[in-house]
């Protein structure tokens, strides 16, 4: 990955996100860890803004779409990714609906479940303990799954912020690639811009280069 050129294919992120999960478990070995996806933001009516995933969940899984939840069992090191249970009816609006097998391949997490399995697996991971590490997006799910549990956000937030300060080789390569793409896109837009063009036409050149 180091030295990757702008024309090279993107690296496989699964080893990178797997290393991130292992590092988080080393920092918080005392209780289960549960993180959820950021919610979609309504723009108007039934139209939402372009989706922006939680940075922490993205850093740990690479999942950029809504509806995902990650459970890390601190005692066993077991990883479970919960995915939205969508039917093929959703494909009319969303396109292809990935299967659980496709999610396993895409994110490199062997245990992929639907959210209906979350309460049982979270209870098993807790093993009678009441404390859980959660982020803001998983707090409600944790309380529903384990009534009487004590979800704590502070330690997880601090651990993730500390870990994410240090970029590994894969992350550095992606940052460089993003910078190269941004520069190339803006240069293309400047070359295309002129008094006879509308803004959307310049935007098209920018995004084409991206």
PDB file of C-alpha atoms in Angstrom:
ATOM      1  CA  UNK A   1       0.000   0.000   0.000  1.00  0.00           C
ATOM      2  CA  UNK A   2       2.737   2.600   0.780  1.00  0.00           C
ATOM      3  CA  UNK A   3       3.664   4.405  -2.430  1.00  0.00           C
ATOM      4  CA  UNK A   4       0.324   3.583  -4.077  1.00  0.00           C
ATOM      5  CA  UNK A   5      -0.167   5.635  -7.233  1.00  0.00           C
ATOM      6  CA  UNK A   6      -3.367   7.524  -8.016  1.00  0.00           C
ATOM      7  CA  UNK A   7      -4.173   5.083 -10.806  1.00  0.00           C
ATOM      8  CA  UNK A   8      -3.729   1.977  -8.655  1.00  0.00           C
ATOM      9  CA  UNK A   9      -6.830   0.099  -7.444  1.00  0.00           C
ATOM     10  CA  UNK A  10      -7.948   0.788  -3.886  1.00  0.00           C
ATOM     11  CA  UNK A  11      -6.365  -1.535  -1.324  1.00  0.00           C
ATOM     12  CA  UNK A  12      -8.285  -4.257   0.455  1.00  0.00           C
ATOM     13  CA  UNK A  13      -9.550  -2.530   3.594  1.00  0.00           C
ATOM     14  CA  UNK A  14     -10.538  -5.724   5.431  1.00  0.00           C
ATOM     15  CA  UNK A  15      -7.107  -6.268   7.051  1.00  0.00           C
ATOM     16  CA  UNK A  16      -7.064  -2.581   8.039  1.00  0.00           C
ATOM     17  CA  UNK A  17     -10.485  -2.596   9.716  1.00  0.00           C
ATOM     18  CA  UNK A  18      -9.760  -5.983  11.329  1.00  0.00           C
ATOM     19  CA  UNK A  19      -6.623  -4.516  12.902  1.00  0.00           C
ATOM     20  CA  UNK A  20      -8.682  -1.579  14.152  1.00  0.00           C
ATOM     21  CA  UNK A  21     -11.172  -3.898  15.847  1.00  0.00           C
ATOM     22  CA  UNK A  22      -8.408  -5.892  17.505  1.00  0.00           C
ATOM     23  CA  UNK A  23      -6.793  -2.700  18.776  1.00  0.00           C
ATOM     24  CA  UNK A  24     -10.086  -1.527  20.264  1.00  0.00           C
ATOM     25  CA  UNK A  25     -10.584  -4.850  22.048  1.00  0.00           C
ATOM     26  CA  UNK A  26      -7.117  -4.545  23.575  1.00  0.00           C
ATOM     27  CA  UNK A  27      -8.059  -1.105  24.899  1.00  0.00           C
ATOM     28  CA  UNK A  28     -11.421  -2.191  26.325  1.00  0.00           C
ATOM     29  CA  UNK A  29     -11.157  -5.835  27.438  1.00  0.00           C
ATOM     30  CA  UNK A  30     -13.592  -5.592  30.349  1.00  0.00           C
ATOM     31  CA  UNK A  31     -17.066  -5.487  28.724  1.00  0.00           C
ATOM     32  CA  UNK A  32     -18.896  -6.023  25.418  1.00  0.00           C
ATOM     33  CA  UNK A  33     -18.683  -3.219  22.855  1.00  0.00           C
ATOM     34  CA  UNK A  34     -21.681  -2.185  20.749  1.00  0.00           C
ATOM     35  CA  UNK A  35     -21.659   0.431  18.001  1.00  0.00           C
ATOM     36  CA  UNK A  36     -24.445   1.459  15.651  1.00  0.00           C
ATOM     37  CA  UNK A  37     -24.871   3.300  12.367  1.00  0.00           C
ATOM     38  CA  UNK A  38     -25.620   6.995  12.249  1.00  0.00           C
ATOM     39  CA  UNK A  39     -29.291   7.637  11.459  1.00  0.00           C
ATOM     40  CA  UNK A  40     -30.434   8.952   8.113  1.00  0.00           C
ATOM     41  CA  UNK A  41     -31.326  12.658   8.101  1.00  0.00           C
ATOM     42  CA  UNK A  42     -34.631  13.688   6.545  1.00  0.00           C
ATOM     43  CA  UNK A  43     -34.404  16.481   4.018  1.00  0.00           C
ATOM     44  CA  UNK A  44     -38.124  16.845   3.333  1.00  0.00           C
ATOM     45  CA  UNK A  45     -41.060  14.459   3.130  1.00  0.00           C
ATOM     46  CA  UNK A  46     -39.650  11.016   2.426  1.00  0.00           C
ATOM     47  CA  UNK A  47     -36.409  12.359   0.932  1.00  0.00           C
ATOM     48  CA  UNK A  48     -33.179  12.069   2.913  1.00  0.00           C
ATOM     49  CA  UNK A  49     -29.852  13.841   2.627  1.00  0.00           C
ATOM     50  CA  UNK A  50     -26.880  11.957   1.188  1.00  0.00           C
ATOM     51  CA  UNK A  51     -25.980   9.452   3.887  1.00  0.00           C
ATOM     52  CA  UNK A  52     -22.936   9.947   6.120  1.00  0.00           C
ATOM     53  CA  UNK A  53     -21.916   6.960   8.213  1.00  0.00           C
ATOM     54  CA  UNK A  54     -20.596   7.251  11.757  1.00  0.00           C
ATOM     55  CA  UNK A  55     -16.850   7.762  11.451  1.00  0.00           C
ATOM     56  CA  UNK A  56     -16.166   5.277  14.231  1.00  0.00           C
ATOM     57  CA  UNK A  57     -18.237   2.477  12.699  1.00  0.00           C
ATOM     58  CA  UNK A  58     -16.724   3.190   9.292  1.00  0.00           C
ATOM     59  CA  UNK A  59     -13.222   2.999  10.807  1.00  0.00           C
ATOM     60  CA  UNK A  60     -14.024  -0.370  12.388  1.00  0.00           C
ATOM     61  CA  UNK A  61     -15.957  -2.046   9.555  1.00  0.00           C
ATOM     62  CA  UNK A  62     -15.854  -0.119   6.291  1.00  0.00           C
ATOM     63  CA  UNK A  63     -19.679  -0.225   6.167  1.00  0.00           C
ATOM     64  CA  UNK A  64     -20.821   3.060   4.613  1.00  0.00           C
ATOM     65  CA  UNK A  65     -24.585   2.395   4.500  1.00  0.00           C
ATOM     66  CA  UNK A  66     -27.210   2.816   7.241  1.00  0.00           C
ATOM     67  CA  UNK A  67     -28.631   0.061   9.421  1.00  0.00           C
ATOM     68  CA  UNK A  68     -25.456  -1.740  10.572  1.00  0.00           C
ATOM     69  CA  UNK A  69     -24.517  -2.619  14.153  1.00  0.00           C
ATOM     70  CA  UNK A  70     -21.206  -4.063  15.386  1.00  0.00           C
ATOM     71  CA  UNK A  71     -20.856  -6.217  18.502  1.00  0.00           C
ATOM     72  CA  UNK A  72     -17.425  -7.070  19.876  1.00  0.00           C
ATOM     73  CA  UNK A  73     -17.227  -9.688  22.632  1.00  0.00           C
ATOM     74  CA  UNK A  74     -14.366  -8.595  24.852  1.00  0.00           C
ATOM     75  CA  UNK A  75     -13.887 -11.993  26.503  1.00  0.00           C
ATOM     76  CA  UNK A  76     -13.769 -14.178  23.412  1.00  0.00           C
ATOM     77  CA  UNK A  77     -12.744 -11.616  20.809  1.00  0.00           C
ATOM     78  CA  UNK A  78     -15.748 -12.688  18.723  1.00  0.00           C
ATOM     79  CA  UNK A  79     -17.031 -10.182  16.173  1.00  0.00           C
ATOM     80  CA  UNK A  80     -20.631  -9.978  14.966  1.00  0.00           C
ATOM     81  CA  UNK A  81     -21.982  -7.606  12.338  1.00  0.00           C
ATOM     82  CA  UNK A  82     -25.737  -7.070  12.270  1.00  0.00           C
ATOM     83  CA  UNK A  83     -27.156  -6.022   8.909  1.00  0.00           C
ATOM     84  CA  UNK A  84     -30.562  -4.631   7.938  1.00  0.00           C
ATOM     85  CA  UNK A  85     -33.093  -7.264   6.946  1.00  0.00           C
ATOM     86  CA  UNK A  86     -34.293  -5.948   3.610  1.00  0.00           C
ATOM     87  CA  UNK A  87     -36.484  -7.782   1.119  1.00  0.00           C
ATOM     88  CA  UNK A  88     -36.213  -7.714  -2.640  1.00  0.00           C
ATOM     89  CA  UNK A  89     -39.056  -5.177  -2.640  1.00  0.00           C
ATOM     90  CA  UNK A  90     -36.503  -2.655  -1.425  1.00  0.00           C
ATOM     91  CA  UNK A  91     -34.439  -3.334  -4.544  1.00  0.00           C
ATOM     92  CA  UNK A  92     -36.894  -1.234  -6.569  1.00  0.00           C
ATOM     93  CA  UNK A  93     -35.533   1.835  -4.754  1.00  0.00           C
ATOM     94  CA  UNK A  94     -32.140   0.718  -3.439  1.00  0.00           C
ATOM     95  CA  UNK A  95     -30.836  -1.582  -6.153  1.00  0.00           C
ATOM     96  CA  UNK A  96     -29.162  -4.879  -5.340  1.00  0.00           C
ATOM     97  CA  UNK A  97     -29.749  -6.097  -1.760  1.00  0.00           C
ATOM     98  CA  UNK A  98     -26.542  -7.784  -0.514  1.00  0.00           C
ATOM     99  CA  UNK A  99     -26.919 -11.171   1.138  1.00  0.00           C
ATOM    100  CA  UNK A 100     -25.315 -12.021   4.472  1.00  0.00           C
ATOM    101  CA  UNK A 101     -22.695 -14.027   2.594  1.00  0.00           C
ATOM    102  CA  UNK A 102     -21.861 -10.962   0.506  1.00  0.00           C
ATOM    103  CA  UNK A 103     -21.588  -8.876   3.667  1.00  0.00           C
ATOM    104  CA  UNK A 104     -19.176 -11.426   5.164  1.00  0.00           C
ATOM    105  CA  UNK A 105     -17.012 -11.173   2.064  1.00  0.00           C
ATOM    106  CA  UNK A 106     -17.216  -7.390   1.817  1.00  0.00           C
ATOM    107  CA  UNK A 107     -16.336  -6.588   5.431  1.00  0.00           C
ATOM    108  CA  UNK A 108     -14.258  -9.584   6.480  1.00  0.00           C
ATOM    109  CA  UNK A 109     -16.434 -10.387   9.498  1.00  0.00           C
ATOM    110  CA  UNK A 110     -17.409 -14.056   9.635  1.00  0.00           C
ATOM    111  CA  UNK A 111     -20.477 -13.795  11.851  1.00  0.00           C
ATOM    112  CA  UNK A 112     -23.106 -11.705  10.042  1.00  0.00           C
ATOM    113  CA  UNK A 113     -26.634 -11.690  11.482  1.00  0.00           C
ATOM    114  CA  UNK A 114     -29.893  -9.825  11.282  1.00  0.00           C
ATOM    115  CA  UNK A 115     -30.837  -7.490  14.131  1.00  0.00           C
ATOM    116  CA  UNK A 116     -33.399  -9.933  15.517  1.00  0.00           C
ATOM    117  CA  UNK A 117     -30.437 -11.966  16.853  1.00  0.00           C
ATOM    118  CA  UNK A 118     -28.905  -9.005  18.705  1.00  0.00           C
ATOM    119  CA  UNK A 119     -30.604  -9.444  22.130  1.00  0.00           C
ATOM    120  CA  UNK A 120     -29.539 -13.077  22.518  1.00  0.00           C
ATOM    121  CA  UNK A 121     -25.967 -12.512  21.391  1.00  0.00           C
ATOM    122  CA  UNK A 122     -25.549  -9.382  23.477  1.00  0.00           C
ATOM    123  CA  UNK A 123     -26.808 -11.212  26.549  1.00  0.00           C
ATOM    124  CA  UNK A 124     -24.350 -14.029  25.871  1.00  0.00           C
ATOM    125  CA  UNK A 125     -21.471 -11.576  25.436  1.00  0.00           C
ATOM    126  CA  UNK A 126     -22.398  -9.747  28.646  1.00  0.00           C
ATOM    127  CA  UNK A 127     -22.300 -13.003  30.629  1.00  0.00           C
ATOM    128  CA  UNK A 128     -24.209 -11.551  33.542  1.00  0.00           C
ATOM    129  CA  UNK A 129     -22.301  -8.264  33.621  1.00  0.00           C
ATOM    130  CA  UNK A 130     -24.378  -5.111  33.547  1.00  0.00           C
ATOM    131  CA  UNK A 131     -21.820  -2.724  32.075  1.00  0.00           C
ATOM    132  CA  UNK A 132     -21.532  -2.289  28.298  1.00  0.00           C
ATOM    133  CA  UNK A 133     -19.422  -0.010  26.135  1.00  0.00           C
ATOM    134  CA  UNK A 134     -21.704   1.696  23.606  1.00  0.00           C
ATOM    135  CA  UNK A 135     -21.666   4.647  21.256  1.00  0.00           C
ATOM    136  CA  UNK A 136     -24.496   7.162  21.024  1.00  0.00           C
ATOM    137  CA  UNK A 137     -26.120   5.271  18.147  1.00  0.00           C
ATOM    138  CA  UNK A 138     -26.264   1.915  19.983  1.00  0.00           C
ATOM    139  CA  UNK A 139     -27.428   3.081  23.419  1.00  0.00           C
ATOM    140  CA  UNK A 140     -31.134   2.543  22.706  1.00  0.00           C
ATOM    141  CA  UNK A 141     -30.543  -0.897  21.167  1.00  0.00           C
ATOM    142  CA  UNK A 142     -28.490  -1.925  24.204  1.00  0.00           C
ATOM    143  CA  UNK A 143     -31.203  -0.850  26.654  1.00  0.00           C
ATOM    144  CA  UNK A 144     -33.882  -2.709  24.693  1.00  0.00           C
ATOM    145  CA  UNK A 145     -31.788  -5.851  24.414  1.00  0.00           C
ATOM    146  CA  UNK A 146     -30.605  -5.860  28.043  1.00  0.00           C
ATOM    147  CA  UNK A 147     -33.053  -4.151  30.396  1.00  0.00           C
ATOM    148  CA  UNK A 148     -31.203  -3.036  33.496  1.00  0.00           C
ATOM    149  CA  UNK A 149     -27.869  -2.801  31.686  1.00  0.00           C
ATOM    150  CA  UNK A 150     -25.573   0.189  32.203  1.00  0.00           C
ATOM    151  CA  UNK A 151     -24.439   1.415  28.788  1.00  0.00           C
ATOM    152  CA  UNK A 152     -21.352   3.633  29.098  1.00  0.00           C
ATOM    153  CA  UNK A 153     -20.219   5.878  26.246  1.00  0.00           C
ATOM    154  CA  UNK A 154     -17.279   7.807  27.667  1.00  0.00           C
ATOM    155  CA  UNK A 155     -14.624   5.091  27.723  1.00  0.00           C
ATOM    156  CA  UNK A 156     -15.444   3.863  24.218  1.00  0.00           C
ATOM    157  CA  UNK A 157     -15.405   7.385  22.828  1.00  0.00           C
ATOM    158  CA  UNK A 158     -12.047   8.157  24.437  1.00  0.00           C
ATOM    159  CA  UNK A 159     -10.510   4.860  23.287  1.00  0.00           C
ATOM    160  CA  UNK A 160     -11.622   5.378  19.690  1.00  0.00           C
ATOM    161  CA  UNK A 161     -10.425   8.976  19.603  1.00  0.00           C
ATOM    162  CA  UNK A 162      -7.033   7.912  20.932  1.00  0.00           C
ATOM    163  CA  UNK A 163      -6.696   5.041  18.460  1.00  0.00           C
ATOM    164  CA  UNK A 164      -7.771   7.113  15.475  1.00  0.00           C
ATOM    165  CA  UNK A 165      -5.094   9.728  16.149  1.00  0.00           C
ATOM    166  CA  UNK A 166      -2.477   7.353  14.734  1.00  0.00           C
ATOM    167  CA  UNK A 167      -2.770   6.465  11.048  1.00  0.00           C
ATOM    168  CA  UNK A 168      -1.449   3.175   9.761  1.00  0.00           C
ATOM    169  CA  UNK A 169       0.061   2.684   6.308  1.00  0.00           C
ATOM    170  CA  UNK A 170      -3.270   1.830   4.687  1.00  0.00           C
ATOM    171  CA  UNK A 171      -4.974   4.921   6.069  1.00  0.00           C
ATOM    172  CA  UNK A 172      -2.084   7.160   5.033  1.00  0.00           C
ATOM    173  CA  UNK A 173      -2.244   5.784   1.489  1.00  0.00           C
ATOM    174  CA  UNK A 174      -5.967   6.486   1.305  1.00  0.00           C
ATOM    175  CA  UNK A 175      -5.508  10.032   2.598  1.00  0.00           C
ATOM    176  CA  UNK A 176      -2.859  10.667  -0.056  1.00  0.00           C
ATOM    177  CA  UNK A 177      -5.111   9.152  -2.717  1.00  0.00           C
ATOM    178  CA  UNK A 178      -8.013  11.368  -1.617  1.00  0.00           C
ATOM    179  CA  UNK A 179      -5.799  14.448  -1.752  1.00  0.00           C
ATOM    180  CA  UNK A 180      -4.607  13.548  -5.257  1.00  0.00           C
ATOM    181  CA  UNK A 181      -8.178  12.984  -6.437  1.00  0.00           C
ATOM    182  CA  UNK A 182      -9.350  16.288  -4.936  1.00  0.00           C
ATOM    183  CA  UNK A 183      -6.535  18.210  -6.603  1.00  0.00           C
ATOM    184  CA  UNK A 184      -7.101  16.537  -9.968  1.00  0.00           C
ATOM    185  CA  UNK A 185     -10.848  17.179  -9.809  1.00  0.00           C
ATOM    186  CA  UNK A 186     -10.466  20.873  -9.041  1.00  0.00           C
ATOM    187  CA  UNK A 187      -7.873  21.318 -11.791  1.00  0.00           C
ATOM    188  CA  UNK A 188     -10.267  19.670 -14.267  1.00  0.00           C
ATOM    189  CA  UNK A 189     -13.083  21.963 -13.146  1.00  0.00           C
ATOM    190  CA  UNK A 190     -10.895  25.047 -13.577  1.00  0.00           C
ATOM    191  CA  UNK A 191      -9.858  23.944 -17.054  1.00  0.00           C
ATOM    192  CA  UNK A 192     -13.486  23.406 -18.058  1.00  0.00           C
ATOM    193  CA  UNK A 193     -14.914  26.563 -16.489  1.00  0.00           C
ATOM    194  CA  UNK A 194     -15.924  29.399 -18.806  1.00  0.00           C
ATOM    195  CA  UNK A 195     -18.525  32.130 -19.234  1.00  0.00           C
ATOM    196  CA  UNK A 196     -20.806  29.917 -21.345  1.00  0.00           C
ATOM    197  CA  UNK A 197     -20.998  26.996 -18.889  1.00  0.00           C
ATOM    198  CA  UNK A 198     -23.547  26.482 -16.163  1.00  0.00           C
ATOM    199  CA  UNK A 199     -22.519  25.406 -12.684  1.00  0.00           C
ATOM    200  CA  UNK A 200     -23.817  21.844 -13.108  1.00  0.00           C
ATOM    201  CA  UNK A 201     -21.611  21.414 -16.175  1.00  0.00           C
ATOM    202  CA  UNK A 202     -18.500  22.391 -14.234  1.00  0.00           C
ATOM    203  CA  UNK A 203     -19.668  20.083 -11.439  1.00  0.00           C
ATOM    204  CA  UNK A 204     -19.940  17.238 -13.962  1.00  0.00           C
ATOM    205  CA  UNK A 205     -16.281  17.714 -14.947  1.00  0.00           C
ATOM    206  CA  UNK A 206     -15.244  17.827 -11.279  1.00  0.00           C
ATOM    207  CA  UNK A 207     -17.067  14.603 -10.459  1.00  0.00           C
ATOM    208  CA  UNK A 208     -15.956  12.875 -13.647  1.00  0.00           C
ATOM    209  CA  UNK A 209     -12.332  13.427 -12.674  1.00  0.00           C
ATOM    210  CA  UNK A 210     -13.033  12.261  -9.094  1.00  0.00           C
TER     211      UNK A 210
END
